[in-house]
CSV table of C-alpha atoms in Angstrom, one decimal:
chain,number,residue,atom,x,y,z
H,1,MET,CA,-0.1,0.0,0.0
H,2,PRO,CA,1.7,3.4,-1.0
H,3,GLY,CA,2.2,5.8,1.7
H,4,HIS,CA,0.6,9.2,1.8
H,5,LYS,CA,2.4,12.1,0.4
H,6,SER,CA,3.2,15.1,2.6
H,7,LYS,CA,2.0,18.6,1.8
H,8,SER,CA,5.6,19.7,0.8
H,9,GLU,CA,5.9,16.6,-1.5
H,10,LYS,CA,2.6,17.4,-3.2
H,11,GLY,CA,3.6,21.1,-3.5
H,12,GLU,CA,6.9,20.0,-5.1
H,13,GLY,CA,4.9,17.7,-7.5
H,14,GLU,CA,2.6,20.5,-8.6
H,15,LYS,CA,5.5,22.8,-9.2
H,16,CYS,CA,7.1,20.3,-11.5
H,17,LEU,CA,3.8,20.0,-13.4
H,18,ARG,CA,3.4,23.6,-13.9
H,19,ARG,CA,3.4,24.9,-17.4
H,20,ASP,CA,4.9,28.2,-18.8
H,21,PRO,CA,2.3,30.9,-18.2
H,22,TYR,CA,3.0,32.2,-21.7
H,23,GLU,CA,2.4,28.7,-23.1
H,24,VAL,CA,-0.9,28.2,-21.2
H,25,LEU,CA,-2.4,31.6,-22.4
H,26,GLY,CA,-0.8,31.2,-25.9
H,27,VAL,CA,0.8,34.5,-26.0
H,28,SER,CA,4.5,35.6,-26.7
H,29,ARG,CA,6.8,37.2,-24.1
H,30,ASN,CA,6.5,40.4,-25.9
H,31,SER,CA,2.8,40.5,-25.6
H,32,THR,CA,1.2,43.6,-24.2
H,33,ASP,CA,-1.0,43.7,-20.9
H,34,GLN,CA,-4.0,44.4,-23.1
H,35,GLU,CA,-3.4,41.3,-25.4
H,36,ILE,CA,-2.8,39.1,-22.3
H,37,LYS,CA,-6.0,40.3,-20.7
H,38,SER,CA,-8.0,39.8,-23.9
H,39,VAL,CA,-6.7,36.2,-24.3
H,40,TYR,CA,-7.3,35.4,-20.7
H,41,ARG,CA,-10.9,36.5,-20.8
H,42,LYS,CA,-11.7,34.3,-23.7
H,43,LEU,CA,-10.0,31.3,-22.2
H,44,ALA,CA,-11.5,31.9,-18.8
H,45,LEU,CA,-15.0,32.1,-20.5
H,46,LYS,CA,-14.3,28.9,-22.4
H,47,TYR,CA,-13.2,26.8,-19.4
H,48,HIS,CA,-15.5,28.5,-16.8
H,49,PRO,CA,-17.1,26.0,-14.3
H,50,ASP,CA,-20.6,27.3,-15.3
H,51,LYS,CA,-20.2,26.0,-18.8
H,52,ASN,CA,-18.4,22.9,-17.9
H,53,ALA,CA,-20.1,21.6,-14.8
H,54,ASN,CA,-19.2,18.0,-15.1
H,55,ASP,CA,-15.8,18.3,-16.8
H,56,PRO,CA,-12.8,18.0,-14.5
H,57,LYS,CA,-10.3,18.7,-17.3
H,58,ALA,CA,-12.1,22.1,-18.0
H,59,ALA,CA,-12.0,22.9,-14.3
H,60,ASP,CA,-8.2,22.1,-14.1
H,61,MET,CA,-7.6,24.3,-17.3
H,62,PHE,CA,-9.6,27.1,-15.7
H,63,LYS,CA,-7.4,27.0,-12.6
H,64,GLU,CA,-4.2,27.0,-14.8
H,65,VAL,CA,-5.4,29.8,-16.9
H,66,THR,CA,-6.2,31.9,-13.9
H,67,PHE,CA,-2.9,31.1,-12.2
H,68,SER,CA,-1.0,32.0,-15.3
H,69,TYR,CA,-2.9,35.2,-15.7
H,70,ASN,CA,-2.3,36.2,-12.1
H,71,ILE,CA,1.4,36.1,-12.8
H,72,LEU,CA,1.5,37.8,-16.1
H,73,SER,CA,-1.0,40.5,-15.3
H,74,ASP,CA,1.2,41.8,-12.4
H,75,PRO,CA,4.3,43.7,-13.6
H,76,ASP,CA,6.4,42.8,-10.7
H,77,LYS,CA,5.5,39.0,-10.7
H,78,ARG,CA,5.9,38.9,-14.5
H,79,ARG,CA,9.4,40.4,-14.1
H,80,GLN,CA,10.2,38.1,-11.3
H,81,TYR,CA,9.0,35.0,-13.4
H,82,ASP,CA,11.0,36.3,-16.6
H,83,SER,CA,14.1,36.5,-14.6
H,84,ALA,CA,14.1,33.4,-12.3
H,85,GLY,CA,10.9,31.3,-13.2
H,86,PHE,CA,8.4,30.0,-10.7
H,87,GLU,CA,11.0,30.0,-7.8
H,88,ALA,CA,10.9,33.9,-7.8
H,89,VAL,CA,7.0,34.0,-7.7
H,90,GLU,CA,5.3,33.7,-4.3
H,91,SER,CA,2.5,31.3,-5.3
H,92,GLU,CA,0.9,31.4,-2.0
H,93,SER,CA,0.1,35.1,-2.4
H,94,GLN,CA,-1.7,34.7,-5.6
H,95,GLU,CA,-5.1,36.0,-5.5
H,96,LEU,CA,-8.0,34.3,-7.4
H,97,GLU,CA,-10.9,36.2,-8.8
H,98,LEU,CA,-14.2,34.8,-7.6
H,99,ASP,CA,-17.3,34.7,-9.6
H,100,LEU,CA,-20.0,35.2,-7.0
H,101,SER,CA,-22.7,33.8,-9.1
H,102,SER,CA,-21.1,30.4,-8.9
H,103,LEU,CA,-20.3,30.3,-5.3
H,104,GLY,CA,-23.5,29.2,-3.7
H,105,THR,CA,-25.2,30.8,-0.6
H,106,VAL,CA,-22.9,29.5,2.2
H,107,ASN,CA,-19.6,30.5,0.4
H,108,THR,CA,-21.0,33.8,-0.6
H,109,MET,CA,-21.8,34.4,3.0
H,110,PHE,CA,-18.3,33.5,4.0
H,111,ALA,CA,-16.8,35.8,1.2
H,112,ALA,CA,-19.1,38.7,2.4
H,113,LEU,CA,-17.9,38.2,6.1
H,114,PHE,CA,-14.2,38.2,5.1
H,115,SER,CA,-14.7,41.3,2.9
H,116,LYS,CA,-16.5,43.1,5.9
H,117,LEU,CA,-13.4,42.2,8.0
H,118,GLY,CA,-11.1,43.8,5.5
H,119,VAL,CA,-9.9,40.8,3.7
H,120,PRO,CA,-9.2,41.8,0.0
H,121,ILE,CA,-11.3,39.7,-2.2
H,122,LYS,CA,-11.2,40.1,-5.9
H,123,THR,CA,-14.3,39.2,-7.8
H,124,THR,CA,-14.8,38.6,-11.6
H,125,VAL,CA,-17.8,39.4,-13.9
H,126,SER,CA,-20.2,36.5,-14.1
H,127,ALA,CA,-19.4,34.0,-16.9
H,128,THR,CA,-23.0,34.2,-17.9
H,129,VAL,CA,-23.1,38.0,-18.3
H,130,LEU,CA,-19.8,37.8,-20.5
H,131,GLU,CA,-21.2,34.9,-22.6
H,132,GLU,CA,-24.5,36.8,-23.3
H,133,ALA,CA,-22.5,39.8,-24.2
H,134,LEU,CA,-20.2,37.8,-26.6
H,135,ASN,CA,-23.3,36.2,-28.3
H,136,GLY,CA,-24.8,39.8,-28.6
H,137,SER,CA,-27.9,38.8,-26.7
H,138,VAL,CA,-27.9,41.7,-24.2
H,139,PRO,CA,-30.3,44.6,-24.2
H,140,ILE,CA,-28.5,47.9,-24.7
H,141,GLN,CA,-29.9,51.2,-23.8
H,142,PRO,CA,-28.8,54.5,-25.5
H,143,LEU,CA,-27.2,57.0,-23.1
H,144,PRO,CA,-27.0,60.6,-24.4
H,145,LEU,CA,-24.0,62.7,-23.5
H,146,GLY,CA,-24.4,64.9,-20.4
H,147,GLN,CA,-27.6,63.3,-19.2
H,148,PRO,CA,-27.3,61.4,-16.0
H,149,LEU,CA,-29.3,58.4,-15.5
H,150,CYS,CA,-30.2,56.7,-12.1
H,151,ARG,CA,-31.1,53.0,-12.0
H,152,LYS,CA,-31.0,49.9,-9.9
H,153,VAL,CA,-29.1,46.5,-11.1
H,154,GLU,CA,-29.5,43.3,-9.6
H,155,LYS,CA,-26.5,41.4,-7.9
H,156,GLN,CA,-24.2,39.7,-10.5
H,157,SER,CA,-26.2,41.2,-13.4
H,158,ALA,CA,-25.3,44.1,-15.8
H,159,HIS,CA,-26.9,47.0,-17.4
H,160,PHE,CA,-25.6,47.9,-20.9
H,161,TYR,CA,-25.5,51.4,-22.4
H,162,SER,CA,-24.4,52.7,-25.9
H,163,VAL,CA,-22.9,56.0,-26.2
H,164,ALA,CA,-22.4,57.6,-29.6
H,165,ILE,CA,-19.7,60.3,-30.1
H,166,THR,CA,-18.6,62.4,-33.1
H,167,GLU,CA,-15.0,63.2,-34.3
H,168,LYS,CA,-15.1,66.5,-32.5
H,169,GLU,CA,-16.1,65.0,-29.2
H,170,THR,CA,-13.4,62.3,-29.6
H,171,LYS,CA,-10.7,65.2,-29.8
H,172,GLY,CA,-12.2,66.8,-26.6
H,173,GLY,CA,-12.0,63.5,-24.7
H,174,LEU,CA,-14.8,61.4,-23.0
H,175,VAL,CA,-15.4,60.7,-19.4
H,176,CYS,CA,-17.7,58.0,-18.0
H,177,ARG,CA,-18.5,58.1,-14.3
H,178,VAL,CA,-20.6,56.0,-12.0
H,179,HIS,CA,-21.4,56.6,-8.3
H,180,SER,CA,-23.6,54.9,-5.6
H,181,ARG,CA,-24.9,56.9,-2.6
H,182,GLU,CA,-25.6,53.6,-0.9
H,183,LYS,CA,-22.0,52.7,-1.1
H,184,SER,CA,-22.7,49.6,-3.0
H,185,LYS,CA,-20.1,47.6,-4.8
H,186,PHE,CA,-20.2,47.5,-8.6
H,187,LYS,CA,-18.0,47.4,-11.7
H,188,LEU,CA,-17.8,49.8,-14.6
H,189,LEU,CA,-17.1,47.9,-17.8
H,190,TYR,CA,-16.1,48.9,-21.2
H,191,PHE,CA,-16.7,46.5,-24.2
H,192,ASP,CA,-15.0,46.1,-27.7
H,193,GLN,CA,-17.5,45.4,-30.5
H,194,GLU,CA,-16.5,42.2,-32.4
H,195,GLU,CA,-17.0,41.6,-36.1
H,196,SER,CA,-19.6,39.0,-35.3
H,197,GLY,CA,-21.7,41.6,-33.5
H,198,GLY,CA,-20.9,40.4,-30.0
H,199,LEU,CA,-19.2,42.3,-27.2
H,200,SER,CA,-15.9,41.3,-25.5
H,201,LEU,CA,-14.8,42.9,-22.2
H,202,ALA,CA,-11.9,45.3,-22.7
H,203,LEU,CA,-11.7,47.5,-19.5
H,204,GLN,CA,-12.9,47.0,-16.0
H,205,GLU,CA,-12.9,49.4,-13.0
H,206,ASP,CA,-13.9,48.4,-9.5
H,207,SER,CA,-15.8,50.8,-7.4
H,208,SER,CA,-14.0,52.4,-4.3
H,209,LYS,CA,-15.2,54.5,-1.5
H,210,THR,CA,-14.7,58.2,-2.0
H,211,GLY,CA,-16.1,60.1,0.9
H,212,LYS,CA,-19.9,59.2,1.4
H,213,VAL,CA,-20.3,57.4,-1.9
H,214,THR,CA,-18.7,54.5,-3.9
H,215,SER,CA,-17.6,55.5,-7.3
H,216,ALA,CA,-15.7,54.5,-10.6
H,217,GLY,CA,-14.6,56.3,-13.6
H,218,MET,CA,-13.0,55.8,-17.0
H,219,TYR,CA,-11.2,58.7,-18.6
H,220,PHE,CA,-10.3,58.9,-22.3
H,221,LEU,CA,-8.6,62.2,-22.6
H,222,GLY,CA,-5.8,61.6,-25.3
H,223,PHE,CA,-2.9,61.3,-22.9
H,224,PRO,CA,-2.0,58.6,-20.4
H,225,VAL,CA,-4.4,58.4,-17.4
H,226,TYR,CA,-3.8,56.2,-14.5
H,227,HIS,CA,-6.0,54.1,-12.1
H,228,MET,CA,-5.4,52.8,-8.7
H,229,ASP,CA,-5.8,49.1,-8.1
H,230,GLN,CA,-6.9,48.9,-4.4
H,231,THR,CA,-6.3,45.2,-4.1
H,232,GLN,CA,-2.5,45.5,-4.5
H,233,THR,CA,-2.3,47.7,-1.4
H,234,LEU,CA,-4.8,45.7,1.0
H,235,VAL,CA,-2.7,42.5,1.2
H,236,PRO,CA,0.5,44.1,2.5
H,237,ALA,CA,-1.6,46.4,4.8
H,238,SER,CA,-2.8,43.3,6.6
H,239,LYS,CA,0.7,42.0,7.0
H,240,ASP,CA,3.0,44.8,7.6
H,241,PRO,CA,1.9,48.5,8.2
H,242,ASP,CA,5.4,49.7,7.0
H,243,SER,CA,5.2,47.7,3.8
H,244,ALA,CA,1.6,49.0,3.3
H,245,PHE,CA,2.9,52.6,3.4
H,246,PHE,CA,5.7,52.0,1.0
H,247,LYS,CA,3.6,49.9,-1.4
H,248,LYS,CA,0.6,52.4,-1.3
H,249,LEU,CA,1.3,53.7,-4.9
H,250,ASP,CA,2.2,50.4,-6.4
H,251,GLY,CA,-1.4,50.0,-7.6
H,252,PHE,CA,-1.0,53.3,-9.5
H,253,GLN,CA,-1.0,51.8,-13.0
H,254,PRO,CA,-1.8,53.4,-16.5
H,255,CYS,CA,-5.0,52.7,-18.1
H,256,GLU,CA,-4.8,50.5,-21.3
H,257,ILE,CA,-6.9,52.7,-23.4
H,258,THR,CA,-6.4,56.5,-23.6
H,259,GLU,CA,-8.7,57.7,-26.3
H,260,LEU,CA,-11.8,56.5,-28.3
H,261,LYS,CA,-12.5,56.7,-32.0
H,262,ALA,CA,-15.7,58.4,-33.3
H,263,GLY,CA,-18.6,55.9,-33.4
H,264,THR,CA,-20.8,54.0,-30.9
H,265,HIS,CA,-19.3,52.7,-27.7
H,266,VAL,CA,-20.7,50.3,-25.1
H,267,PHE,CA,-20.3,50.7,-21.3
H,268,ALA,CA,-22.0,48.5,-18.6
H,269,VAL,CA,-22.6,48.7,-14.9
H,270,TYR,CA,-22.2,45.3,-13.1
H,271,GLY,CA,-23.8,44.7,-9.6
H,272,ASP,CA,-20.9,43.3,-7.4
H,273,ASN,CA,-22.7,43.2,-4.1
H,274,PHE,CA,-22.8,39.9,-2.4
H,275,PHE,CA,-26.6,39.9,-1.6
H,276,LYS,CA,-28.3,43.2,-2.4
H,277,SER,CA,-29.0,45.0,-5.7
H,278,VAL,CA,-27.0,48.1,-6.6
H,279,SER,CA,-28.5,51.6,-6.9
H,280,TYR,CA,-26.4,53.9,-9.0
H,281,SER,CA,-26.1,57.0,-11.2
H,282,ILE,CA,-24.2,56.9,-14.5
H,283,GLU,CA,-23.1,59.9,-16.6
H,284,VAL,CA,-20.9,60.1,-19.7
H,285,VAL,CA,-19.7,63.7,-20.7
H,286,CYS,CA,-17.4,65.2,-23.4
H,287,ALA,CA,-14.4,66.6,-21.6
H,288,ALA,CA,-13.8,69.4,-24.1
H,289,PRO,CA,-15.1,72.2,-21.7
H,290,PHE,CA,-13.0,70.8,-18.8
H,291,ILE,CA,-9.7,72.1,-20.0
H,292,GLU,CA,-8.4,73.3,-16.7
H,293,GLU,CA,-9.5,70.0,-15.1
H,294,LYS,CA,-7.6,68.0,-17.7
H,295,GLU,CA,-4.3,70.0,-17.1
H,296,ASN,CA,-4.8,69.6,-13.2
H,297,LEU,CA,-5.3,65.9,-13.7
H,298,ARG,CA,-2.2,65.5,-15.8
H,299,ALA,CA,-0.2,67.6,-13.3
H,300,ILE,CA,-1.4,65.7,-10.3
H,301,GLU,CA,-0.7,62.3,-11.7
H,302,ALA,CA,2.8,63.4,-12.8
H,303,GLN,CA,3.4,64.4,-9.1
H,304,ILE,CA,2.2,61.0,-7.9
H,305,LEU,CA,4.5,59.2,-10.2
H,306,SER,CA,7.4,61.4,-9.1
H,307,LYS,CA,6.5,60.6,-5.4
H,308,ARG,CA,6.3,56.9,-6.2
H,309,VAL,CA,9.9,57.1,-7.2
H,310,GLU,CA,10.9,59.1,-4.2
H,311,LEU,CA,9.0,56.7,-1.9
H,312,SER,CA,11.0,53.8,-3.3
H,313,LYS,CA,14.2,55.5,-2.5
H,314,PHE,CA,12.9,56.6,1.0
H,315,GLU,CA,12.1,53.1,1.7
H,316,THR,CA,15.8,52.0,1.4
H,317,GLU,CA,16.8,54.8,3.6
H,318,TYR,CA,14.2,54.1,6.1
H,319,ARG,CA,15.0,50.4,6.3
H,320,GLU,CA,18.6,51.2,6.9
H,321,VAL,CA,17.9,53.6,9.6
H,322,LEU,CA,15.4,51.3,11.1
H,323,ALA,CA,18.0,48.5,11.2
H,324,GLN,CA,20.4,50.9,12.9
H,325,PHE,CA,17.8,52.0,15.4
H,326,THR,CA,17.0,48.4,16.2
H,327,GLU,CA,20.7,47.7,16.6
H,328,MET,CA,21.3,50.8,18.9
H,329,THR,CA,18.3,49.9,21.0
H,330,SER,CA,19.5,46.4,21.6
H,331,ARG,CA,22.9,47.9,22.5
H,332,TYR,CA,21.4,50.3,24.8
H,333,ALA,CA,19.8,47.6,26.8
H,334,GLN,CA,23.0,45.5,26.8
H,335,GLU,CA,25.0,48.5,28.0
H,336,MET,CA,22.6,49.2,30.8
H,337,ARG,CA,22.8,45.6,32.1
H,338,THR,CA,26.8,45.8,31.7
H,339,ILE,CA,26.9,49.1,33.8
H,340,ASP,CA,24.7,47.6,36.5
H,341,GLU,CA,26.9,44.5,36.8
H,342,LEU,CA,30.0,46.7,37.1
H,343,LEU,CA,28.6,48.9,39.8
H,344,LYS,CA,27.4,45.8,41.6
H,345,HIS,CA,30.9,44.3,41.5
H,346,ARG,CA,32.4,47.5,42.7
H,347,ASN,CA,30.2,47.7,45.7
H,348,GLU,CA,31.2,44.2,46.5
H,349,ILE,CA,34.8,45.1,46.4
H,350,HIS,CA,34.1,48.1,48.6
H,351,ALA,CA,32.5,45.9,51.1
H,352,SER,CA,35.6,43.5,51.2
H,353,TYR,CA,37.7,46.2,52.9
H,354,THR,CA,37.6,44.7,56.5
H,355,THR,CA,39.7,42.6,58.7
H,356,LEU,CA,36.7,40.4,59.8
H,357,PRO,CA,36.4,37.0,58.2
H,358,ALA,CA,33.9,36.6,55.5
H,359,MET,CA,31.5,34.4,57.7
H,360,LYS,CA,31.8,36.7,60.9
H,361,ARG,CA,31.4,39.8,58.7
H,362,SER,CA,28.2,38.6,57.1
H,363,SER,CA,26.9,37.2,60.5
H,364,SER,CA,27.7,40.7,62.1
H,365,ILE,CA,26.0,42.4,59.4
H,366,ARG,CA,22.9,40.2,59.8
H,367,SER,CA,22.9,40.7,63.5
H,368,LYS,CA,23.2,44.4,63.1
H,369,ASN,CA,20.3,44.4,60.7
H,370,LYS,CA,18.2,42.4,63.1
H,371,GLY,CA,19.2,44.7,66.0
H,372,GLY,CA,18.3,47.7,64.0
H,373,LEU,CA,15.0,46.1,63.2
H,374,LYS,CA,14.3,45.4,66.8
H,375,GLU,CA,15.2,49.0,67.9
H,376,ALA,CA,13.0,50.3,65.3
H,377,SER,CA,10.1,47.9,66.3
H,378,VAL,CA,10.6,49.0,70.1
H,379,ASP,CA,11.3,52.7,69.7
H,380,GLY,CA,8.8,53.2,66.9
H,381,PRO,CA,5.7,52.3,68.7
H,382,LEU,CA,6.8,54.0,71.9
H,383,ARG,CA,7.4,57.3,70.1
H,384,ASP,CA,4.3,57.1,68.1
H,385,LYS,CA,2.1,55.6,70.9
H,386,LYS,CA,-0.6,57.8,72.0
H,387,PRO,CA,-1.9,57.9,75.6
H,388,SER,CA,-4.9,55.6,75.8
H,389,ARG,CA,-7.3,54.4,78.5
H,390,ASP,CA,-6.7,51.5,80.5
H,391,ARG,CA,-8.2,48.6,78.6
H,392,THR,CA,-8.8,46.6,81.9
H,393,LYS,CA,-11.3,49.2,83.1
H,394,LYS,CA,-13.5,48.5,79.9
H,395,LYS,CA,-16.1,46.2,80.4
H,396,LYS,CA,-17.7,44.1,77.9
H,397,TRP,CA,-21.3,44.6,76.9
H,398,PHE,CA,-22.5,41.5,78.8
H,399,ASN,CA,-20.8,42.7,82.1
H,400,ILE,CA,-22.8,45.9,82.2
H,401,PRO,CA,-23.9,46.5,85.8
H,402,LEU,CA,-27.7,47.0,86.4
H,403,LYS,CA,-28.5,49.7,88.9
H,404,VAL,CA,-31.7,48.8,90.8
H,405,ASP,CA,-33.6,51.3,92.9
H,406,LYS,CA,-34.4,49.4,96.1
H,407,ARG,CA,-36.9,52.0,97.1
H,408,LYS,CA,-39.2,51.3,94.4
H,409,PRO,CA,-41.0,48.0,94.5
H,410,CYS,CA,-40.6,45.6,91.6
C-alpha cells in the first residue's frame, strides 16, 4: 500500500507539473498587457465551471489559466518570473478572482464576512453575463452625453449602455463616471465590439469608497491616465503597516486605452454586491469644456508618479535607519545591564575592605540588621504611641452593671 504524500511533496509535485504561463495563455513574451488580458478572458470564458459543470479537465484548465494570468497581469510578478521562473514568484500570495454567481449561498456568506473584516477579495464578472454579451444577446440602452441616469441593477447582473460620439467629441475626450450613494459595490465595464456583432470585455474598473459614496470612472482624454488598483495595497496592509505605506502607490497603473474613436461605444454597470441589488447613477460627458481639469489631472498624476519614485528611495533609507535604530536599542539595553553589573561588582569590592572573616562579617551584618529592626520596632511604637485608656477598666457589653432602685417595688 503506497504511503501518503506530505503537503511539501505534493507542492513540489505541483511545481514540476506547472506549465509556462505564456504557453498556457498562448501569448508571446513580448505581448502587451491588453493582449494578455484579452486572451485570458476568452479562455476563462471557455473553461469556466458554469459552462463545464461535469468536466474536471475544464476545471483544471480554468485554474491553470487563472494562475498564469495572475502572474502575467502583475508587472512585478511577471518580471520576477521572466528573470528566475516560478521560484521567484510567491505562489501562496496569488489572488484568485471569484465569480460570486457560482459560489453558492454559504460560500457567498463567508466571502461577504471576510470582505467586511477587511480581507481583500477580488471578484470577476459572471461568466453568464460575459457569454451573453459575446453572443450579442444583451439589451443595450442608449445613453446621451451629459444626461445622468439613475437605475438599480440586480447582484451579478449588468446594465448595458451605448454612447455615440462624433469626431469633434473624440478630440475633446470622453469621461464615464458611476457612483452609488448607498456605497454599493459595482464594476464599470467597457466592451469592444466584435466583427460577429458580439461584445468582448476590454476594460474594468472596480468601485471604491470616496467620501460618502462609492464611485468608478473611465477617462479617455488623449493622454496617459492612471487608475488605482486597491487590491494591491490591501494585502501588504494586513501583514506589515510599513510595507503597506511604501506599497501604497504600487497600484497606481496606466489605463490601457487612452482615447476612443468616433462611433458607438458600449459601457456597462455590473452589480458586485454579495446579496443586495445596486442603486447607481451613470453619466458620460464630453471633456472638451473641462480644459483646466484636464491639465490639473495631468499635473497631479505626474506628481504622484514622481512621489512613487521618491517613496522607493525613501524606503531604502528608512530600512537602513530602522535597522540601525534596532541595533542601537539592543545595544542600549545591553550597555545598561553591563553598567549595572560593574557597579554591583564595585560595591562588593568596597565591602571587602575589612579585617573580619567573611563568615563573621556576614553574620555581624545580619545581627546588626536584626538589632536595627528590633530597635525600630521597640522605639517606633513608643514614640508613636498615644496615651490611651486602661483597657482593663473597659467592660464588655454582657458585664454591664444594672442599677436597681431598692426603694421602688418591683
